[in-house]
Short mmCIF file of N, CA and C in Angstrom, two decimals:
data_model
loop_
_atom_site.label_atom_id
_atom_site.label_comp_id
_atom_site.label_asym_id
_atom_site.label_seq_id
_atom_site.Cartn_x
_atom_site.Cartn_y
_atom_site.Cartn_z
N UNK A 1 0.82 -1.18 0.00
CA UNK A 1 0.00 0.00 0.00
C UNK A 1 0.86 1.24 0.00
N UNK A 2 0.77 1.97 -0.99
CA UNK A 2 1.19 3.28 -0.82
C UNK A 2 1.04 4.19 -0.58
N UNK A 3 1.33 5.16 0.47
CA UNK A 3 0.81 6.45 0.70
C UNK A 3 1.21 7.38 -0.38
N UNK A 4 -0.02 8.65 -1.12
CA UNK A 4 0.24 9.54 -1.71
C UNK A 4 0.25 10.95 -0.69
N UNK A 5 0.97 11.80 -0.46
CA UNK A 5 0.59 12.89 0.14
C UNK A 5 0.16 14.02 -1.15
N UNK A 6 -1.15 14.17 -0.72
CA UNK A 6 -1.37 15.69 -1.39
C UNK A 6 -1.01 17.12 -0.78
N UNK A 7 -1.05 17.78 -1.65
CA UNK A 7 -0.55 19.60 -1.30
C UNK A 7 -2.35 19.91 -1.40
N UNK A 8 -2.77 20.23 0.07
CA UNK A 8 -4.24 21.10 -0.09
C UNK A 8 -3.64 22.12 -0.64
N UNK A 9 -4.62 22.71 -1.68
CA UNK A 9 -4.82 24.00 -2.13
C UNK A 9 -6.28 24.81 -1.94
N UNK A 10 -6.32 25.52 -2.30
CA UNK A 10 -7.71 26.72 -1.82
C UNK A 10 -8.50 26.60 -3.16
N UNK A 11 -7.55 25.92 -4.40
CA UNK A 11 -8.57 25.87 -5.58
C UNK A 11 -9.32 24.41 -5.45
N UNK A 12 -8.92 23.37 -4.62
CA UNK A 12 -9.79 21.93 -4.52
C UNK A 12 -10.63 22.01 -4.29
N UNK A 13 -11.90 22.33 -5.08
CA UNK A 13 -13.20 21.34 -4.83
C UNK A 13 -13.27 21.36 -3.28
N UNK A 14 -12.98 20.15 -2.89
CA UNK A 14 -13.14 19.50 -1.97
C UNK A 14 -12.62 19.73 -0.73
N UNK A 15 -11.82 21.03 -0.66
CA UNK A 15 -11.11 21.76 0.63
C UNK A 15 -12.01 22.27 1.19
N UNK A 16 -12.56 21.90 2.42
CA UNK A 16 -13.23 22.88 3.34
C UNK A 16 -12.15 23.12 4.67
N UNK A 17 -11.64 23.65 4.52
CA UNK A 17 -10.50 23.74 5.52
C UNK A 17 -10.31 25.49 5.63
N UNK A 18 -10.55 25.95 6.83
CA UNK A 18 -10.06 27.25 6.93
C UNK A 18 -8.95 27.83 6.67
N UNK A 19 -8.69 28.87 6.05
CA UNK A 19 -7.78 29.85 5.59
C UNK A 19 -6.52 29.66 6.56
N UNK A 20 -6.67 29.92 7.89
CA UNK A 20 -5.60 29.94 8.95
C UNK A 20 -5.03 28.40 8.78
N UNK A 21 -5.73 27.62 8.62
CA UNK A 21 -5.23 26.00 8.75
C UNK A 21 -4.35 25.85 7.04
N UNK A 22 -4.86 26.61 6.21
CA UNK A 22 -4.41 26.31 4.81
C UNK A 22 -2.66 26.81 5.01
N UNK A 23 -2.73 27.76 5.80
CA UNK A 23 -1.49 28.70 6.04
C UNK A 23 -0.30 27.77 6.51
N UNK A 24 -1.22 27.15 7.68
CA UNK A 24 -0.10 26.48 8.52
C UNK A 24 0.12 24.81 7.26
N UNK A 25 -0.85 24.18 6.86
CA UNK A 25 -0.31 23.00 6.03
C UNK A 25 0.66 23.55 4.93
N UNK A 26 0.10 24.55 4.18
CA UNK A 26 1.36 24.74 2.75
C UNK A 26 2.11 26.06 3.28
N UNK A 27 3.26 26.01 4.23
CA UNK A 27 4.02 26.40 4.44
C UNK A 27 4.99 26.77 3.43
N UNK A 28 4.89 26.03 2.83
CA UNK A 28 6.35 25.99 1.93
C UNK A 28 6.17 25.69 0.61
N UNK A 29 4.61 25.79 -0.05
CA UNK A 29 4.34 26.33 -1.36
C UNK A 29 4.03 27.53 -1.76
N UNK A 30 4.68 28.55 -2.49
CA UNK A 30 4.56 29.73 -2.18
C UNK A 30 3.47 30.01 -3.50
N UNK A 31 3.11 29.67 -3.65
CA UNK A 31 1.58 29.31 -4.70
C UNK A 31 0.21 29.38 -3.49
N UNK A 32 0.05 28.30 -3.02
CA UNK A 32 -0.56 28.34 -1.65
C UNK A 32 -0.83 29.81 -1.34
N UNK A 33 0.58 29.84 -0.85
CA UNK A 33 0.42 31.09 0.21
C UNK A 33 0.04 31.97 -0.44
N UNK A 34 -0.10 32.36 -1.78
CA UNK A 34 -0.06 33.33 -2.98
C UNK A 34 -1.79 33.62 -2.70
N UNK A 35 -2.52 32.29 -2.78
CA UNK A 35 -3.93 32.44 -2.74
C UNK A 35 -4.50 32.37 -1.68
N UNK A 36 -3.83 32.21 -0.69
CA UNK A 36 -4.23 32.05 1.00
C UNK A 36 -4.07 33.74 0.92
N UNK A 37 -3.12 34.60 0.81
CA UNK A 37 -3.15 36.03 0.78
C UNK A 37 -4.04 36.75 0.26
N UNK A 38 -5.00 36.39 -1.36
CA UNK A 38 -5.46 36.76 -2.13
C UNK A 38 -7.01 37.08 -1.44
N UNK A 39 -6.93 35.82 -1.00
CA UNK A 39 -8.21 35.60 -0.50
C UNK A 39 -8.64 36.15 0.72
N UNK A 40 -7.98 36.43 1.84
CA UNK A 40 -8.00 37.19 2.96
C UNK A 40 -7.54 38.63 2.34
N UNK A 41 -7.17 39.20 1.54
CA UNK A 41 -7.52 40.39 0.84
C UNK A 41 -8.74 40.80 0.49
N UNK A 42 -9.54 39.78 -0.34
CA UNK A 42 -10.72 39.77 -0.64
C UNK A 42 -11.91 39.78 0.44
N UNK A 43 -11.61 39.10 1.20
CA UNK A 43 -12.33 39.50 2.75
C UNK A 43 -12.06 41.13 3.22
N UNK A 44 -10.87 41.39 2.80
CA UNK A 44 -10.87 42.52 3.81
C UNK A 44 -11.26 43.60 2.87
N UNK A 45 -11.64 43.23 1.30
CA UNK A 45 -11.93 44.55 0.69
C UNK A 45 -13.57 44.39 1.06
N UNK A 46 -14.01 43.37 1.01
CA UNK A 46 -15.56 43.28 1.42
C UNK A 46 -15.83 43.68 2.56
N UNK A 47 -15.08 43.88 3.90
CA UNK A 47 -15.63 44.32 4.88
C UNK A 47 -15.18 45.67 4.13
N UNK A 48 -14.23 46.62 3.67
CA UNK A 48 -14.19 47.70 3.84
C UNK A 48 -15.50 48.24 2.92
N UNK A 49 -16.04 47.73 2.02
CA UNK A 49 -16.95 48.32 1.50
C UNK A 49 -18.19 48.24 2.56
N UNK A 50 -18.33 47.04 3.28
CA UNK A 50 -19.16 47.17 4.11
C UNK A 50 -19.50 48.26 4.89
N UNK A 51 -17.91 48.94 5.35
CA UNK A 51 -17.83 49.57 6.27
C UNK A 51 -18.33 51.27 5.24
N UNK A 52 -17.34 51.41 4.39
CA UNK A 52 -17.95 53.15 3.80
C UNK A 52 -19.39 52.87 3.28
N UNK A 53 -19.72 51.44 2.90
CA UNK A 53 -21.14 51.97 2.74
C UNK A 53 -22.21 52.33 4.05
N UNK A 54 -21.96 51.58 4.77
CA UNK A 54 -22.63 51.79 6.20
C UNK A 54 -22.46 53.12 6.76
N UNK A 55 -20.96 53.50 6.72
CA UNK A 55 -20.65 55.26 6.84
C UNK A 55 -21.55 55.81 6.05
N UNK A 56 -21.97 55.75 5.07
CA UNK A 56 -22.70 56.80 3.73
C UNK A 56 -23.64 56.73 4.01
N UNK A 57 -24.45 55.46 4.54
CA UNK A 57 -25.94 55.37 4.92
C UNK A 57 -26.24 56.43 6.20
N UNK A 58 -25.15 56.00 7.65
CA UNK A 58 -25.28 57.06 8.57
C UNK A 58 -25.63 58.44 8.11
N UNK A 59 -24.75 58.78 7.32
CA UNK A 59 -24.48 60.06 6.94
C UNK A 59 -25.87 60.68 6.35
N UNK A 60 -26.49 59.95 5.51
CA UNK A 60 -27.22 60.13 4.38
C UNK A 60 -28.77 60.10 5.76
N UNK A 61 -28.86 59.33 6.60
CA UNK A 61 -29.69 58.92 7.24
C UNK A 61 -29.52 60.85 8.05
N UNK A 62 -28.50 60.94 8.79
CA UNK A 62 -28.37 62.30 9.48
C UNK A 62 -28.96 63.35 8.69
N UNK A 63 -28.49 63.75 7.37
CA UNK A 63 -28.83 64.52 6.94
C UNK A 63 -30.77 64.56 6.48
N UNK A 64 -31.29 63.30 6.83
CA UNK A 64 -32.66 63.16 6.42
C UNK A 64 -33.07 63.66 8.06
N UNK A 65 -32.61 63.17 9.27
CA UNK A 65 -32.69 63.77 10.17
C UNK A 65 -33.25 65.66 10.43
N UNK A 66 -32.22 66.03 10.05
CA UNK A 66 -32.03 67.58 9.83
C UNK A 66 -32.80 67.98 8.96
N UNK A 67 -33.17 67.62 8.20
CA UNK A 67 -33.82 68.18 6.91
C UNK A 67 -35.64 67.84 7.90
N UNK A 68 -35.97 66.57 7.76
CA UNK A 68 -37.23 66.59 8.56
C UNK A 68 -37.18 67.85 10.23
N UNK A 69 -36.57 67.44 10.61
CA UNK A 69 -35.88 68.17 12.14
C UNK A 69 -36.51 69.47 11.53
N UNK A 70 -36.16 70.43 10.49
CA UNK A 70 -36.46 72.03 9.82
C UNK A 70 -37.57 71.94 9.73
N UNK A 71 -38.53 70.89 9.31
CA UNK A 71 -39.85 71.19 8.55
C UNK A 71 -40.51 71.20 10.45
N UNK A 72 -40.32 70.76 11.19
CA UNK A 72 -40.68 70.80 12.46
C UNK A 72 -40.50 71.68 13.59
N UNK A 73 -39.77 72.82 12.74
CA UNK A 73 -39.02 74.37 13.41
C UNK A 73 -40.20 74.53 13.73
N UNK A 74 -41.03 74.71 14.79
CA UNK A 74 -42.09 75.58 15.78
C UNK A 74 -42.31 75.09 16.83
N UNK A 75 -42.81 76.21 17.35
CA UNK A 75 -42.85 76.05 18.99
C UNK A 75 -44.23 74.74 19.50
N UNK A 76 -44.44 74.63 18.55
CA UNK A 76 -45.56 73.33 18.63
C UNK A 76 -45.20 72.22 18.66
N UNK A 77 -44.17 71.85 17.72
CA UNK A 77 -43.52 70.56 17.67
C UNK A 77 -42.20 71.16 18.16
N UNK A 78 -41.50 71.02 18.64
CA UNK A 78 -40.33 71.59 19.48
C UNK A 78 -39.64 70.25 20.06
N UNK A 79 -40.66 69.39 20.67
CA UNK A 79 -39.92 68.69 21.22
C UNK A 79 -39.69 67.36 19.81
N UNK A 80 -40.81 67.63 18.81
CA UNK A 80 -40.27 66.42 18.05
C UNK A 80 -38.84 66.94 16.84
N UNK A 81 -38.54 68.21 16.71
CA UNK A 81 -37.92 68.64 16.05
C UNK A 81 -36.36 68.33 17.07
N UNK A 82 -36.63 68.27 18.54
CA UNK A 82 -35.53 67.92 19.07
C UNK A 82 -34.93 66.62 19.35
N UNK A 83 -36.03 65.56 19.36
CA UNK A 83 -35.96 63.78 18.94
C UNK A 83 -35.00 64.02 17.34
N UNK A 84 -35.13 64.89 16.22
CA UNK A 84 -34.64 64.62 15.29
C UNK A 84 -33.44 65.11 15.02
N UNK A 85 -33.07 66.50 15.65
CA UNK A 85 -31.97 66.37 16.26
C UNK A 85 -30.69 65.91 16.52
N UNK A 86 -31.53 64.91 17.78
CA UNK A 86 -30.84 63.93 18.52
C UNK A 86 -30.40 63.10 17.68
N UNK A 87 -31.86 62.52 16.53
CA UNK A 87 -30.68 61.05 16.00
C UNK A 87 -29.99 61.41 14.50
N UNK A 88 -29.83 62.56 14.45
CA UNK A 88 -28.92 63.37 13.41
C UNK A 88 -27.36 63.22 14.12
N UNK A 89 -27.46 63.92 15.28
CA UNK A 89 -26.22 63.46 15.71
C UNK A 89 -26.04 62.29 16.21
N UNK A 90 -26.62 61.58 16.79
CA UNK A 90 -26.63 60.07 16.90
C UNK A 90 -26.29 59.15 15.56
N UNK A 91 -26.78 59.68 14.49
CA UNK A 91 -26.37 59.02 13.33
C UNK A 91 -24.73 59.67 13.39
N UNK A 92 -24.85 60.83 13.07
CA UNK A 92 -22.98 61.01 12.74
C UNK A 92 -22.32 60.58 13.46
N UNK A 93 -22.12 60.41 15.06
CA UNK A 93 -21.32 60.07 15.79
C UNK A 93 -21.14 58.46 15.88
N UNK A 94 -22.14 57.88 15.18
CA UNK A 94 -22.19 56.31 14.83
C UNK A 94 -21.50 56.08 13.57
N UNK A 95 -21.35 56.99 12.93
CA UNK A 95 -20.34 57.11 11.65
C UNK A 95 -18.73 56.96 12.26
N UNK A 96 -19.06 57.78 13.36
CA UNK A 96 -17.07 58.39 13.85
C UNK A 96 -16.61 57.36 14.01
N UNK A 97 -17.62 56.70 15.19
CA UNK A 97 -17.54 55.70 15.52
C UNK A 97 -16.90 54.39 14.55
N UNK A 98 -17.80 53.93 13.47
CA UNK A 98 -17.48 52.98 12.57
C UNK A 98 -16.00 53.62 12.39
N UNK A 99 -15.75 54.37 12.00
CA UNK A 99 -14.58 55.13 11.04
C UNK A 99 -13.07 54.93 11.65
N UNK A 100 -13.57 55.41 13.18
CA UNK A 100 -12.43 55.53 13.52
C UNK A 100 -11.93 53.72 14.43
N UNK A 101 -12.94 52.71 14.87
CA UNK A 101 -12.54 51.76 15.07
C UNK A 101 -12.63 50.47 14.17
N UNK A 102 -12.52 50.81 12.62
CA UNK A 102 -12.32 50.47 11.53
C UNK A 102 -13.64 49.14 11.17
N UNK A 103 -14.54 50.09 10.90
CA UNK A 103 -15.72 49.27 10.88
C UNK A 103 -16.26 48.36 11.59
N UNK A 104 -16.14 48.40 13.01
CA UNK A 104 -17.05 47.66 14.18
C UNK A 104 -17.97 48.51 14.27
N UNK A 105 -19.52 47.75 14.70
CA UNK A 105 -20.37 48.23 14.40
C UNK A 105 -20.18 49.25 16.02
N UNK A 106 -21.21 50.24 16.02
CA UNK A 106 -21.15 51.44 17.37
C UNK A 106 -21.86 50.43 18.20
N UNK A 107 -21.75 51.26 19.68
CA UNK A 107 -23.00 50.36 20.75
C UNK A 107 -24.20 50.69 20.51
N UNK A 108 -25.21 50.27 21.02
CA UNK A 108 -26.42 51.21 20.82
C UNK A 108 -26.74 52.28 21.67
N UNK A 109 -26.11 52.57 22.45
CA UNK A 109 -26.17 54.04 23.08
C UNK A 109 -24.49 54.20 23.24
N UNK A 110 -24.00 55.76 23.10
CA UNK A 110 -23.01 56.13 23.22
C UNK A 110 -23.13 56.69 24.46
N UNK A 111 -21.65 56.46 25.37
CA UNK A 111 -21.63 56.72 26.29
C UNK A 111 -21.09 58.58 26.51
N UNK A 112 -21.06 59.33 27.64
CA UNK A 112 -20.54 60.51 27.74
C UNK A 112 -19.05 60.35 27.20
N UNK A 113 -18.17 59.44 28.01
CA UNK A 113 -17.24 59.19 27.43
C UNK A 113 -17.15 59.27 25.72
N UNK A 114 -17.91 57.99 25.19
CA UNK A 114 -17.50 57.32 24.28
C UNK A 114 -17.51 59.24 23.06
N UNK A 115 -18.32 59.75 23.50
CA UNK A 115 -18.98 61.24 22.83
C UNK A 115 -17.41 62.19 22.72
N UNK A 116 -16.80 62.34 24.19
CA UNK A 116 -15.97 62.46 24.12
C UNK A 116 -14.57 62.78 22.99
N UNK A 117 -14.65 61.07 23.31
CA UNK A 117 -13.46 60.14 22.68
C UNK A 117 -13.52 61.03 20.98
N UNK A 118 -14.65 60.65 20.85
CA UNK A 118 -15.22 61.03 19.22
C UNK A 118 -15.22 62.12 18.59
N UNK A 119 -14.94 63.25 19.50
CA UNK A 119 -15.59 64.55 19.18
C UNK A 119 -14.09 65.39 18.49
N UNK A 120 -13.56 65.39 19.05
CA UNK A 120 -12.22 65.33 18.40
C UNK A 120 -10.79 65.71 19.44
N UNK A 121 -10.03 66.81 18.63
CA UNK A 121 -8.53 66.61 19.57
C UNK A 121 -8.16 67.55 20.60
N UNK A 122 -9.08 68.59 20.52
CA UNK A 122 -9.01 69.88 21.47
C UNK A 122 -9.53 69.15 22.84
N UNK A 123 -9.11 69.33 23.87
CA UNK A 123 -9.92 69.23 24.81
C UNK A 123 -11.54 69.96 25.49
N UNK A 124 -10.97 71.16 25.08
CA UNK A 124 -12.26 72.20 25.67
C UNK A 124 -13.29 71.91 24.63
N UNK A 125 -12.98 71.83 23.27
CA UNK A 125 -14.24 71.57 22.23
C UNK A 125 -14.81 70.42 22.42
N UNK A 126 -13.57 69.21 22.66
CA UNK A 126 -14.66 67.81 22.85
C UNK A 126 -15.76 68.11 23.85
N UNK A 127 -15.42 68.69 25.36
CA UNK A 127 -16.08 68.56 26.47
C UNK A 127 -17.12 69.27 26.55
N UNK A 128 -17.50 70.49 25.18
CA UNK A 128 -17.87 71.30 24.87
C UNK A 128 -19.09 70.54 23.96
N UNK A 129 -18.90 70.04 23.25
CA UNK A 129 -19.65 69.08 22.10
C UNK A 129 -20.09 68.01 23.24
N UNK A 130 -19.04 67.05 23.58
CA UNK A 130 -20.06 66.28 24.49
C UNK A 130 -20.97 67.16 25.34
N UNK A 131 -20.83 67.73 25.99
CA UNK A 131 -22.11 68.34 26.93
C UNK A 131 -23.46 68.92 25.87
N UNK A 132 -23.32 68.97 24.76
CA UNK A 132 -24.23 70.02 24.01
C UNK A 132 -24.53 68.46 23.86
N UNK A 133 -24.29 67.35 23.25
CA UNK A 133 -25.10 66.37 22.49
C UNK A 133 -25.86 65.56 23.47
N UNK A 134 -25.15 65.76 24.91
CA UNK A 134 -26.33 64.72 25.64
C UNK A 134 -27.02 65.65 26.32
N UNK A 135 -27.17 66.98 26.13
CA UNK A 135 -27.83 67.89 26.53
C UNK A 135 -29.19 67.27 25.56
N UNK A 136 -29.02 67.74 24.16
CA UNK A 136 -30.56 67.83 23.47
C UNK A 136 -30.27 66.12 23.71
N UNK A 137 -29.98 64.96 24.32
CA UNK A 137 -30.33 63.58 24.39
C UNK A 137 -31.12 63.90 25.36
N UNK A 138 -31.10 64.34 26.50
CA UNK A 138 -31.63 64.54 27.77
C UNK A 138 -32.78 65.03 27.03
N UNK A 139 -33.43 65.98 26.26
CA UNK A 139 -34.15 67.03 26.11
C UNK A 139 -35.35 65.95 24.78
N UNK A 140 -34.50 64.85 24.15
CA UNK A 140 -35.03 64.41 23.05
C UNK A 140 -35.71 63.04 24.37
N UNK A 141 -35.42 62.56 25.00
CA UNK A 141 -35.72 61.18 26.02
C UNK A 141 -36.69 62.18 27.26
N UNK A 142 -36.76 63.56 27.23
CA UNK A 142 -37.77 64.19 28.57
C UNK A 142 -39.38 63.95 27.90
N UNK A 143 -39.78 63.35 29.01
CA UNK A 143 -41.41 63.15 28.53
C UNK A 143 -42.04 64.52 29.35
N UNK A 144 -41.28 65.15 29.82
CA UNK A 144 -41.89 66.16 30.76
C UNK A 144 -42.16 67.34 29.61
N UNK A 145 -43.52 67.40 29.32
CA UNK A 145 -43.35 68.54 27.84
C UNK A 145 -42.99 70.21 28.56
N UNK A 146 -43.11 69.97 29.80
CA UNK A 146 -43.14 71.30 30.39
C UNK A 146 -42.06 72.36 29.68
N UNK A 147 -40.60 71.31 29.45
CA UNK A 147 -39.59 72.01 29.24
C UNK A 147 -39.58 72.84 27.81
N UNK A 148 -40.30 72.45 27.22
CA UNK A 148 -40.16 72.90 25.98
C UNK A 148 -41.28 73.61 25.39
N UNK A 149 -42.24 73.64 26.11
CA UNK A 149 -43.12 74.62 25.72
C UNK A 149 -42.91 75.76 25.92
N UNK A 150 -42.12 76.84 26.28
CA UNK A 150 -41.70 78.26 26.72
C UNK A 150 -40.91 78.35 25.24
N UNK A 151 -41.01 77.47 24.54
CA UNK A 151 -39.47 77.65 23.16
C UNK A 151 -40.10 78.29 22.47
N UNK A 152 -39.63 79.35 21.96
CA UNK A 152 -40.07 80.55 20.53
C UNK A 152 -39.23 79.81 19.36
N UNK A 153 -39.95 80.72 18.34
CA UNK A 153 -38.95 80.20 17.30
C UNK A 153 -37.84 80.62 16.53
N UNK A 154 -37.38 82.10 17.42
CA UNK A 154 -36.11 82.15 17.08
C UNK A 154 -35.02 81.29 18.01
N UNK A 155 -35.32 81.26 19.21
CA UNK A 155 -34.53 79.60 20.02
C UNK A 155 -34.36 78.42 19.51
N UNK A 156 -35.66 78.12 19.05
CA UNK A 156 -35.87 76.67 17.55
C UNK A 156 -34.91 76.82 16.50
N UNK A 157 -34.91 78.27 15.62
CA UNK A 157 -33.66 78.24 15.02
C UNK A 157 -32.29 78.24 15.48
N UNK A 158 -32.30 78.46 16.53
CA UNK A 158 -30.98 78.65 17.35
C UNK A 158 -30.34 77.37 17.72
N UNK A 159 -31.43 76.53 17.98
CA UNK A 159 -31.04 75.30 18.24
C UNK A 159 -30.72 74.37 16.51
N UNK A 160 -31.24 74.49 15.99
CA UNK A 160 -31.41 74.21 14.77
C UNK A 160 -29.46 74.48 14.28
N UNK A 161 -29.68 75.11 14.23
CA UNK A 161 -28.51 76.02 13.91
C UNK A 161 -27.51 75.08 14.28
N UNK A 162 -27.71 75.66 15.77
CA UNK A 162 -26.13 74.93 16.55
C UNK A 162 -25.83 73.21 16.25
N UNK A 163 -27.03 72.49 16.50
CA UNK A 163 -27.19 71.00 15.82
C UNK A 163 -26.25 70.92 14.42
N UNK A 164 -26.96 71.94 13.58
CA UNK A 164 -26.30 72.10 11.85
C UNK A 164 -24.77 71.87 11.95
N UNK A 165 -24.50 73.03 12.75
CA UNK A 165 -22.73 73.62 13.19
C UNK A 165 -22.27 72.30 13.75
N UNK A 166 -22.51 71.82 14.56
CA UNK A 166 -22.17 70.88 15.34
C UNK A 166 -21.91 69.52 14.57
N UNK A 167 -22.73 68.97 13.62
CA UNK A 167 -22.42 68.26 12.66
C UNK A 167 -21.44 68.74 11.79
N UNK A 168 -21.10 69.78 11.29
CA UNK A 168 -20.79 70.52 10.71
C UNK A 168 -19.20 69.76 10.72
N UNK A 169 -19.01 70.11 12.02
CA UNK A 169 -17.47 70.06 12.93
C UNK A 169 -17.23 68.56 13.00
N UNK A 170 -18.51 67.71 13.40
CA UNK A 170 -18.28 66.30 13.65
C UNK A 170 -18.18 65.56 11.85
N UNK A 171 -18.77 65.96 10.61
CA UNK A 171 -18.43 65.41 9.46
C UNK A 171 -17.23 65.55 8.86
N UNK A 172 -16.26 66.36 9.82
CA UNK A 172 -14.96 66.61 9.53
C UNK A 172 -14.46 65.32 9.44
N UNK A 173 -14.57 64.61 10.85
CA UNK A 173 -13.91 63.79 10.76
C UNK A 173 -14.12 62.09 10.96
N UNK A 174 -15.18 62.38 9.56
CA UNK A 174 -15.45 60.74 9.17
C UNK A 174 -14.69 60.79 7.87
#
């Protein structure tokens, strides 16, 4: 009886053998390794598209935010113009997020910290931005309408505004 040894390759049919295991058997065919590389390339260009398209959706999603958020400028809807707001910047900062920890998805709530972390390299501006975004969070999660009924609508634009600016600064750096 004779033993044949075969060389697994990644083009057999019949290889179901993981990538990492292909690595360690053909050590020393540099063919192998040629398509063991190719192929974990190809993984990693598919997550990256994963990842800017998911960025573009955030983005695209924020700006539908803001845009509805305007048509809701009055002191009547006030508090729903400030829910939209909220997940305007909630969308961008779920962008930073993806961006800057190379496409892992965000948590579902960002922490004060995590707002922080995100906001960028100045100190006084991050701490500055974080306090403004979980400010209107606080203001978008208050069921107490009390707070927001005293709002005129040059304050509505004011807020409007600063939200705009504030993205403004945070689309820098996705």
């Amino acid at each position: 009886m004779s033993t044949i040894s075969k060389k697994i390759t990644a083009s057999d049919p019949s290889c179901h053998i993981p990538e990492w295991e292909l690595k360690q058997v053909n050590q020393s065919n540099p063919i192998d390794m040629y398509i063991a590389e190719k192929m974990k390339m190809s993984e990693n260009q598919g997550h990256g598209r994963f990842m800017s398209r998911s960025i573009r959706k955030l983005l695209r999603l924020s700006e539908t935010y803001m845009k509805c958020a305007r048509r809701f400028m009055r002191p009547a809807s006030a508090h729903i113009c400030v829910i939209l707001c909220d997940r305007a910047l909630e969308c961008m900062l779920k962008a930073i997020y993806m961006k800057q920890h190379h496409g892992n998805l965000p948590p579902p709530t960002l922490t004060f910290l995590d707002v922080i972390q995100l906001a960028g390299d100045d100190p006084v501006q991050e701490l500055e931005l974080a306090m403004f975004v979980h400010a209107i969070h606080f203001l978008a999660g208050c069921e107490d309408a009390a707070l927001l009924q005293q709002v005129n609508l040059p304050q509505m634009q004011q807020l409007v505004q600063k939200v705009e600016d504030t993205l403004g600064r945070l689309s820098e750096r996705v």
